[in-house]
Coordinates of N, CA and C in Angstrom, one line a residue:
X160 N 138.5 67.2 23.6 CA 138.8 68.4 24.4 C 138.7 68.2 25.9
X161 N 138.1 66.7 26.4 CA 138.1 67.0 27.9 C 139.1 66.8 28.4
X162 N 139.6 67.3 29.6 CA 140.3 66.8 30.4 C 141.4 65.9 30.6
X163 N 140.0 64.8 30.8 CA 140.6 63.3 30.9 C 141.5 62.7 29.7
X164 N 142.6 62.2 30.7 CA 143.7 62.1 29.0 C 143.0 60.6 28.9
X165 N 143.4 60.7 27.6 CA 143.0 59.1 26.9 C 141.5 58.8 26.8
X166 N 141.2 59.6 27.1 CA 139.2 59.1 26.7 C 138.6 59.8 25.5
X167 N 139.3 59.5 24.3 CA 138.1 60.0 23.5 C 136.5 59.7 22.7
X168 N 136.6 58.8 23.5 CA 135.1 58.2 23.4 C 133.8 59.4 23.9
X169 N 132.9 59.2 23.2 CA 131.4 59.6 23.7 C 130.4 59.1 24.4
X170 N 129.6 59.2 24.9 CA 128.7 58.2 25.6 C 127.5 58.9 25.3
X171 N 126.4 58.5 25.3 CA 124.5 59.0 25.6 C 124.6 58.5 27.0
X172 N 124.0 59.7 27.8 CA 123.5 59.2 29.3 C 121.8 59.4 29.1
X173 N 121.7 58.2 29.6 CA 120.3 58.4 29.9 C 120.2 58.4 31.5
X174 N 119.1 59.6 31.9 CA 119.1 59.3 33.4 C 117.6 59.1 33.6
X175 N 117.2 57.9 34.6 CA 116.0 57.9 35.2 C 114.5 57.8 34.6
X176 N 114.5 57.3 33.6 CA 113.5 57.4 32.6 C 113.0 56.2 32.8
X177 N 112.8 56.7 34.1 CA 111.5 55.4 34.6 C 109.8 56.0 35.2
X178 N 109.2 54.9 35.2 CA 107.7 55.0 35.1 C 107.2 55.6 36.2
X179 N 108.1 55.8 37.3 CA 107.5 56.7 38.6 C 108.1 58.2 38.2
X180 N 109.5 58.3 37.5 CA 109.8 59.5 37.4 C 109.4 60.1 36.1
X181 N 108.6 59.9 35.4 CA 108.5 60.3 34.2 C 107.1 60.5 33.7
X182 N 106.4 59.7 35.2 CA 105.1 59.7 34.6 C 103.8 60.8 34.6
X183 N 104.1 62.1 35.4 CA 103.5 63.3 35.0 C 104.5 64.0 34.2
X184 N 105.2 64.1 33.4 CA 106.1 64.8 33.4 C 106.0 65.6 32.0
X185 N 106.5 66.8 31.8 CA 106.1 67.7 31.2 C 106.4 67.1 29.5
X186 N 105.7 66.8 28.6 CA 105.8 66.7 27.6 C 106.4 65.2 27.0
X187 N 106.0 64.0 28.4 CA 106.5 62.7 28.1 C 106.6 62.2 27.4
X188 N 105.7 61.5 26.6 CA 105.2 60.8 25.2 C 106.9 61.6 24.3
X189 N 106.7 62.7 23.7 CA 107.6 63.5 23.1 C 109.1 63.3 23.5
X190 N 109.3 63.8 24.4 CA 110.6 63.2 25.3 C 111.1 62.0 25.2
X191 N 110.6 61.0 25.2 CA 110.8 59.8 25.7 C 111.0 59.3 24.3
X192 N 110.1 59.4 23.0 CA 110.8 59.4 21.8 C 111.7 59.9 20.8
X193 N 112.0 60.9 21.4 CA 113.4 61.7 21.4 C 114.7 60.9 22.3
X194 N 114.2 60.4 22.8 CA 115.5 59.8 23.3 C 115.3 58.5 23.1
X195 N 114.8 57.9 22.7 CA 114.6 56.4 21.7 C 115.2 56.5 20.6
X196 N 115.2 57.6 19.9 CA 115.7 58.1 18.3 C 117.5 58.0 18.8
X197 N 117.1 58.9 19.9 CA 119.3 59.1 19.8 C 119.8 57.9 20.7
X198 N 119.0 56.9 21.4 CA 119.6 55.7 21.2 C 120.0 54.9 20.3
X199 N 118.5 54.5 19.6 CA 118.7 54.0 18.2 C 120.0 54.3 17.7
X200 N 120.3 55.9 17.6 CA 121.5 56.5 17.0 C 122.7 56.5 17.7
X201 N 122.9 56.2 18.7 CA 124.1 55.9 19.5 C 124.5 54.3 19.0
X202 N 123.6 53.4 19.3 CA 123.3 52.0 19.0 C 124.0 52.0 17.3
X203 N 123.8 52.6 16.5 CA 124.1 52.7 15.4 C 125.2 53.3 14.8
X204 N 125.7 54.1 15.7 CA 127.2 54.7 15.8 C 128.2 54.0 16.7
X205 N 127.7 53.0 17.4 CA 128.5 52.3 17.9 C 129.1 52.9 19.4
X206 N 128.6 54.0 19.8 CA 128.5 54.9 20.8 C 127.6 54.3 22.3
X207 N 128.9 54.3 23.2 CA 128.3 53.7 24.8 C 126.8 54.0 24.9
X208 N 125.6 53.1 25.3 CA 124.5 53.9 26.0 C 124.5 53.7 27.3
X209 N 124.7 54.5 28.3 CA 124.8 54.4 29.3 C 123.7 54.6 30.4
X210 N 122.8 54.0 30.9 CA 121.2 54.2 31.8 C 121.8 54.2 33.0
X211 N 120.9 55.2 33.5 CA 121.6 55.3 34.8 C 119.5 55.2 35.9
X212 N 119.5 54.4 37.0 CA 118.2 54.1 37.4 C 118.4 54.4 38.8
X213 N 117.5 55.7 39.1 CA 117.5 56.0 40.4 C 116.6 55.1 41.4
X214 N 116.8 55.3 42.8 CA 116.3 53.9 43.6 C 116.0 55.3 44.7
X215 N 114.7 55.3 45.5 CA 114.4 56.1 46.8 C 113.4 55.0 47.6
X216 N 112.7 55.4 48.7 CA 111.5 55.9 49.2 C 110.4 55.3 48.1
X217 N 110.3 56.5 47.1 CA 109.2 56.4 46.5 C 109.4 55.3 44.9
X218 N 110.6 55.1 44.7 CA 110.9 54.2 44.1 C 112.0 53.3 43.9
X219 N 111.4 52.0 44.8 CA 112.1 51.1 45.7 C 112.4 50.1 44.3
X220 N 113.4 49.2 44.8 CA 113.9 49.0 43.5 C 112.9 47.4 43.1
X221 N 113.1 47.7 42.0 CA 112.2 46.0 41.5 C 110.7 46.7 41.2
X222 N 110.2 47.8 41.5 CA 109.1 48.2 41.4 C 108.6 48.8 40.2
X223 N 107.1 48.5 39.8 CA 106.4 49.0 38.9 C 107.3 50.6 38.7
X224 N 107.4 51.7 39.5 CA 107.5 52.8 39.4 C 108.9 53.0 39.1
X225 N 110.1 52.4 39.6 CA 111.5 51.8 39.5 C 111.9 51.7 38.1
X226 N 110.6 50.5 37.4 CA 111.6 50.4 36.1 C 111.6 51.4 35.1
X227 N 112.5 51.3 34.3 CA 112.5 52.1 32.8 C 111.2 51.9 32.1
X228 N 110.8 53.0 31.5 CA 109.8 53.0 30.8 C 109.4 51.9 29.3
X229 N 108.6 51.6 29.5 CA 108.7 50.6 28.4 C 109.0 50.7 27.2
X230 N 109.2 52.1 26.6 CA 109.5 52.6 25.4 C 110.8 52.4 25.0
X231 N 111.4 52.4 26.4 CA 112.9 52.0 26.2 C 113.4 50.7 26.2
X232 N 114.2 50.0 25.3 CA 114.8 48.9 26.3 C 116.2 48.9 26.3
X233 N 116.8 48.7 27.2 CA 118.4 48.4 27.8 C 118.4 47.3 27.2
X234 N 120.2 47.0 26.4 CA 120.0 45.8 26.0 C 121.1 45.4 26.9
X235 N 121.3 44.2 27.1 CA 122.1 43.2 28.2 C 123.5 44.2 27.9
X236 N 124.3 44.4 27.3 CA 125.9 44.7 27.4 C 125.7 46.0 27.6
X237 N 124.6 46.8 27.7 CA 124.9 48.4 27.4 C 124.9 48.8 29.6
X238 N 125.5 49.2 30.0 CA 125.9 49.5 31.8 C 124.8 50.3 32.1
X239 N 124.1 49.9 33.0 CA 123.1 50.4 34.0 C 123.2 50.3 35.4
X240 N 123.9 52.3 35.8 CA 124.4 52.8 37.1 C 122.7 52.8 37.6
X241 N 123.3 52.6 39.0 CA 122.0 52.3 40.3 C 122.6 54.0 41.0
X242 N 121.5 54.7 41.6 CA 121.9 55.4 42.1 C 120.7 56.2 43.5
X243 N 121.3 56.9 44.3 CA 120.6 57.3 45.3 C 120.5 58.5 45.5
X244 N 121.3 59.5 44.9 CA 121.7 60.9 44.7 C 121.6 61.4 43.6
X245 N 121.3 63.1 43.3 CA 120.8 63.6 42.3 C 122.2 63.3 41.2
X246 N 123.3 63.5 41.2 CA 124.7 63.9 40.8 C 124.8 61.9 40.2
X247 N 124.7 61.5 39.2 CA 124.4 60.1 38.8 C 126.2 59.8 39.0
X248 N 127.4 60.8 39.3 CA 128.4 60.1 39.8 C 128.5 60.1 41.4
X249 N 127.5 60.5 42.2 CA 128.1 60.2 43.3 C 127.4 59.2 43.7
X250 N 128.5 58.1 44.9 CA 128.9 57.2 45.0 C 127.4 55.9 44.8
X251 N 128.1 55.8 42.9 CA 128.0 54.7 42.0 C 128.8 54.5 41.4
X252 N 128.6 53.7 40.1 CA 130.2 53.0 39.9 C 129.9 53.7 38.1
X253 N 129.7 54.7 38.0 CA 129.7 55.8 36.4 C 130.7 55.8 36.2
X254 N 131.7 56.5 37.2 CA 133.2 57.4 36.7 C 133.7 55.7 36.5
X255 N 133.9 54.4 36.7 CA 134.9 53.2 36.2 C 133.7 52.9 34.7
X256 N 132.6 52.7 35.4 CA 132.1 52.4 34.0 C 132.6 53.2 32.6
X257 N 132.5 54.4 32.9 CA 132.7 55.5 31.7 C 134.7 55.4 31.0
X258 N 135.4 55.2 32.4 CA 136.9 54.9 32.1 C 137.0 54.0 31.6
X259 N 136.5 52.6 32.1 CA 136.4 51.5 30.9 C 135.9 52.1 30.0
X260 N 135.7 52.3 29.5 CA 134.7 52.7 28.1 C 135.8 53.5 27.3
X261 N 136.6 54.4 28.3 CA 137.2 55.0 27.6 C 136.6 56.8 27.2
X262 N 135.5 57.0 28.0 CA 134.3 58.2 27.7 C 134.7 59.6 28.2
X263 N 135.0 60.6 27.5 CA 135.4 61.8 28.0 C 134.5 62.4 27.8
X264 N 133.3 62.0 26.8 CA 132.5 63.1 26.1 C 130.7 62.6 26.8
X265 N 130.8 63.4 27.3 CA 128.7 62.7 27.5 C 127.7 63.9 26.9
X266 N 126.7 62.7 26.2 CA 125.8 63.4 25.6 C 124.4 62.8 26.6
X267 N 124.0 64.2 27.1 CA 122.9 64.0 28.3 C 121.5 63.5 27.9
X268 N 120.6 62.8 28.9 CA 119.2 63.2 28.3 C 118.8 62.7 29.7
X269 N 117.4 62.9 29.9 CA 116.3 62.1 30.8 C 116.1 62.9 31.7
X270 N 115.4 62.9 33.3 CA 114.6 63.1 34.2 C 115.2 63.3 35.4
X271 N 115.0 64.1 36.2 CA 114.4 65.0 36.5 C 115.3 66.6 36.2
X272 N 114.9 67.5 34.8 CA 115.7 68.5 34.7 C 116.7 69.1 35.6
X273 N 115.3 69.8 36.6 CA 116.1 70.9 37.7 C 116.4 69.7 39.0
X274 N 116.5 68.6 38.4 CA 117.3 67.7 39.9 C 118.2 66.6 39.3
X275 N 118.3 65.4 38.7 CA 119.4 64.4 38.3 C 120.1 65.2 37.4
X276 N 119.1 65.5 36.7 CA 120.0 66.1 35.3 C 120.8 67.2 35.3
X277 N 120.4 68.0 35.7 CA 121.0 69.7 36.1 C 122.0 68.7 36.7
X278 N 122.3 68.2 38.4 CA 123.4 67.7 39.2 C 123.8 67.0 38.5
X279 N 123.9 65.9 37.5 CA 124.9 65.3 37.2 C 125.7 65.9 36.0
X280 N 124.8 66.9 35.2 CA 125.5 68.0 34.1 C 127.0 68.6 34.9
X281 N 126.5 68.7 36.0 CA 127.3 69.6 37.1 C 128.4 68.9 37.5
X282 N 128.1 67.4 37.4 CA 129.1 66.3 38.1 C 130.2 66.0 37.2
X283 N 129.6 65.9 36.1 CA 130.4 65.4 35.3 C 131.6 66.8 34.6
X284 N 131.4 67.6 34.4 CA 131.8 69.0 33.9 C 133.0 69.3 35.1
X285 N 132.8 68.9 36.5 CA 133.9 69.7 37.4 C 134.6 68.3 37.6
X286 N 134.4 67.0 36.8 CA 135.1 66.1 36.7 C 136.1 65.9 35.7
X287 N 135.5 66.9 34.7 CA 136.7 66.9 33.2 C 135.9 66.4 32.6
X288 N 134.7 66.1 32.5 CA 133.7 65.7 31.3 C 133.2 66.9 30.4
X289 N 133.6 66.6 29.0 CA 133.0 67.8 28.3 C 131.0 67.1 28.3
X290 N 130.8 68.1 28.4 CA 129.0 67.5 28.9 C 128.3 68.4 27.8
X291 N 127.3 67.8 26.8 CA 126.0 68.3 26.5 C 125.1 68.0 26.4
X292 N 124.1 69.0 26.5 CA 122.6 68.9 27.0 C 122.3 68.5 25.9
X293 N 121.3 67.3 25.6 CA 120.5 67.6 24.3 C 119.0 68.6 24.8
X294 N 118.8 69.6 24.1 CA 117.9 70.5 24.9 C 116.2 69.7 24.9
X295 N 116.2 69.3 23.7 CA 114.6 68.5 23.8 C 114.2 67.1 24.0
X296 N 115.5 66.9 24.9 CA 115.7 64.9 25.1 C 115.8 65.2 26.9
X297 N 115.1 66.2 27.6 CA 115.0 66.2 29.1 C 113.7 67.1 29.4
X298 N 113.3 66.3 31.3 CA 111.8 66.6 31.1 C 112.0 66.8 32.8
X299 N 110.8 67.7 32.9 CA 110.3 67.3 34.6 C 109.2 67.6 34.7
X300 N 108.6 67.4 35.8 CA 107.1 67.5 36.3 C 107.0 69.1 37.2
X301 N 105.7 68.8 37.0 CA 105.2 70.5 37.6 C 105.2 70.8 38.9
X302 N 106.1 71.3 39.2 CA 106.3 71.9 40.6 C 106.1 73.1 41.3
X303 N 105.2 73.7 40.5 CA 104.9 75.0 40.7 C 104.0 75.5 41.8
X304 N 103.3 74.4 42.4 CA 102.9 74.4 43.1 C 103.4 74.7 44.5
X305 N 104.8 74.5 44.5 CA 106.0 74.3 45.3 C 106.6 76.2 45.5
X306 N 106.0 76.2 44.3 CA 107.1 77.7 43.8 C 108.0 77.7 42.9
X307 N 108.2 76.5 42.6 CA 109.1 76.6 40.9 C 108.4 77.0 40.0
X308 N 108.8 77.4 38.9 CA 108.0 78.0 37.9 C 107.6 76.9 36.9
X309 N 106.7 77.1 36.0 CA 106.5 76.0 35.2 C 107.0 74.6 34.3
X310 N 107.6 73.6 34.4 CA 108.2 72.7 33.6 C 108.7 73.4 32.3
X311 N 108.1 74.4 31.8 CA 108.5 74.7 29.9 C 109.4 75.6 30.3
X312 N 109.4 76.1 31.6 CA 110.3 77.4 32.0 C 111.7 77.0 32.7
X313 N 111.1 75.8 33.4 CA 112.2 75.2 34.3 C 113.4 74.6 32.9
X314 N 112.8 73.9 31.9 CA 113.5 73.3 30.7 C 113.9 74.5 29.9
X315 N 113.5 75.5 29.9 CA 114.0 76.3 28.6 C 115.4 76.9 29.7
X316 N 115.2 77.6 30.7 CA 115.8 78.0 31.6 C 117.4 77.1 31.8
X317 N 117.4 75.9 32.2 CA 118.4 75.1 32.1 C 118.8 75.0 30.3
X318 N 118.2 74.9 29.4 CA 119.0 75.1 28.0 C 119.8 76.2 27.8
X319 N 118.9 77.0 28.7 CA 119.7 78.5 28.2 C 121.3 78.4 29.2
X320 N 121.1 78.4 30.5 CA 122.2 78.7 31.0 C 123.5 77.3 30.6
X321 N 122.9 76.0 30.3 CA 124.0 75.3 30.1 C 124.7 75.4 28.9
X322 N 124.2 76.1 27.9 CA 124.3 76.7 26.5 C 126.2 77.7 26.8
X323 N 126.0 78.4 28.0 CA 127.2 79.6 28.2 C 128.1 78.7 29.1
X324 N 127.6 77.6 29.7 CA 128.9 77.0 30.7 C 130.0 77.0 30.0
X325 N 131.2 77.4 30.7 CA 132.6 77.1 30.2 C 133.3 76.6 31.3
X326 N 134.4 76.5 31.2 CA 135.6 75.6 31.7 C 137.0 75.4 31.3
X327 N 138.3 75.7 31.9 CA 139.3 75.5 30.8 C 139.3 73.9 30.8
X328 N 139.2 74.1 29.3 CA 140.3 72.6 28.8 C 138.9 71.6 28.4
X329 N 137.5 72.2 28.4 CA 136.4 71.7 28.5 C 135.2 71.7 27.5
X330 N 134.4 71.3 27.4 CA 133.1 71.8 26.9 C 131.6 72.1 27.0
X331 N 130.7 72.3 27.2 CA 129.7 72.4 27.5 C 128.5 73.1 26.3
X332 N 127.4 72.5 26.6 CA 126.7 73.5 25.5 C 125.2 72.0 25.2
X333 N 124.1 73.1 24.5 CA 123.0 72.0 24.4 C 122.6 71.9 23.0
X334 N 121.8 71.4 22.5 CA 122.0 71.1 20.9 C 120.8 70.2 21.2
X335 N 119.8 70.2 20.3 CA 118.8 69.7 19.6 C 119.3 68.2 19.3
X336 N 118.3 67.3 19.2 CA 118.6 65.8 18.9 C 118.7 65.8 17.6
X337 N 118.2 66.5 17.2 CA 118.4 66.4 15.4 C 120.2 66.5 14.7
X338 N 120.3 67.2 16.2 CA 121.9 68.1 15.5 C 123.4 66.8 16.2
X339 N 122.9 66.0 17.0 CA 123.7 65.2 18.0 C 124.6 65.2 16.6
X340 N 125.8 64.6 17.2 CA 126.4 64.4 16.4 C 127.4 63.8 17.4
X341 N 127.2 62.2 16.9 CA 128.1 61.3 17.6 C 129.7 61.2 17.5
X342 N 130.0 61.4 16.6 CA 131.4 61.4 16.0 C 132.4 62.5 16.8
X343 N 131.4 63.5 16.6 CA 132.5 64.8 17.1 C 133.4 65.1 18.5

């Protein structure tokens, strides 16, 4: 259903599920094997895994806090986008990786909810990407301190509203890892 002619491929995005960004983060441990499962299961459907690894300030690249979390591992052929910006397509090299690939369809997961993940839901959707959330395969840290409201609010909050996103010619919506369903 997306957009993009000729892509009917799916992809798993993983974003940022590295050891600086993940490591207070609301319901880790849980998370992070939720999204090991629907690797495994992409890996086994034959389905792109696509990692995408943010680089700042606070995590410079090559660093302890930099890498992906150990629970995960990237294997050598599967593409790992470098990125500087919340939106994991701006200016990195996602949108050719994903056209090679042939990917119209992305099935979301990883870190930081209300910042990579929300903006690249966003990126990918006004791109012609039909996009879904898996709703218990994304996480963030407590920022409430800030004035955001609590991590279980910040995540239920983003399931709810990406659940009604529409778009002509598109799709959107969030779904439980149990329910992924690679094929479709």
């Amino acid at each position: 259903m997306t957009t993009l002619t000729d892509r009917p491929r799916t992809a798993l995005l993983v974003i940022d599920v590295q050891n600086g960004v993940v490591r207070g983060a609301h319901d880790r441990d849980r998370v992070v094997a939720t999204i090991a499962g629907l690797v495994d299961r992409a890996r086994a459907a034959d389905v792109p895994v696509v990692w995408v690894q943010h680089r700042s300030d606070d995590l410079p690249t090559d660093s302890e806090q930099w890498r992906i979390v150990p629970e995960l591992t990237r294997r050598d052929d599967e593409p790992l986008v470098h990125k500087t910006y919340g939106d994991s397509f701006e200016d990195t090299d996602l949108e050719p990786v994903l056209a090679a690939a042939r990917v119209g369809r992305l099935v979301v997961t990883g870190a930081q909810t209300d910042a990579c993940v929300r903006s690249t839901l966003h990126g990918a959707f006004t791109r012609g990407y039909d996009a879904t959330l898996v709703a218990d395969a994304h996480t963030t840290e407590d920022l409430s301190a800030y004035g955001a409201p609590p991590p279980a609010q910040v995540i239920a909050h983003t399931n709810l509203y990406w659940s009604f996103q529409t778009a002509p010619g598109r799709t959107a919506g969030t779904v439980d890892a149990a329910d992924v369903d690679f094929a479709a």
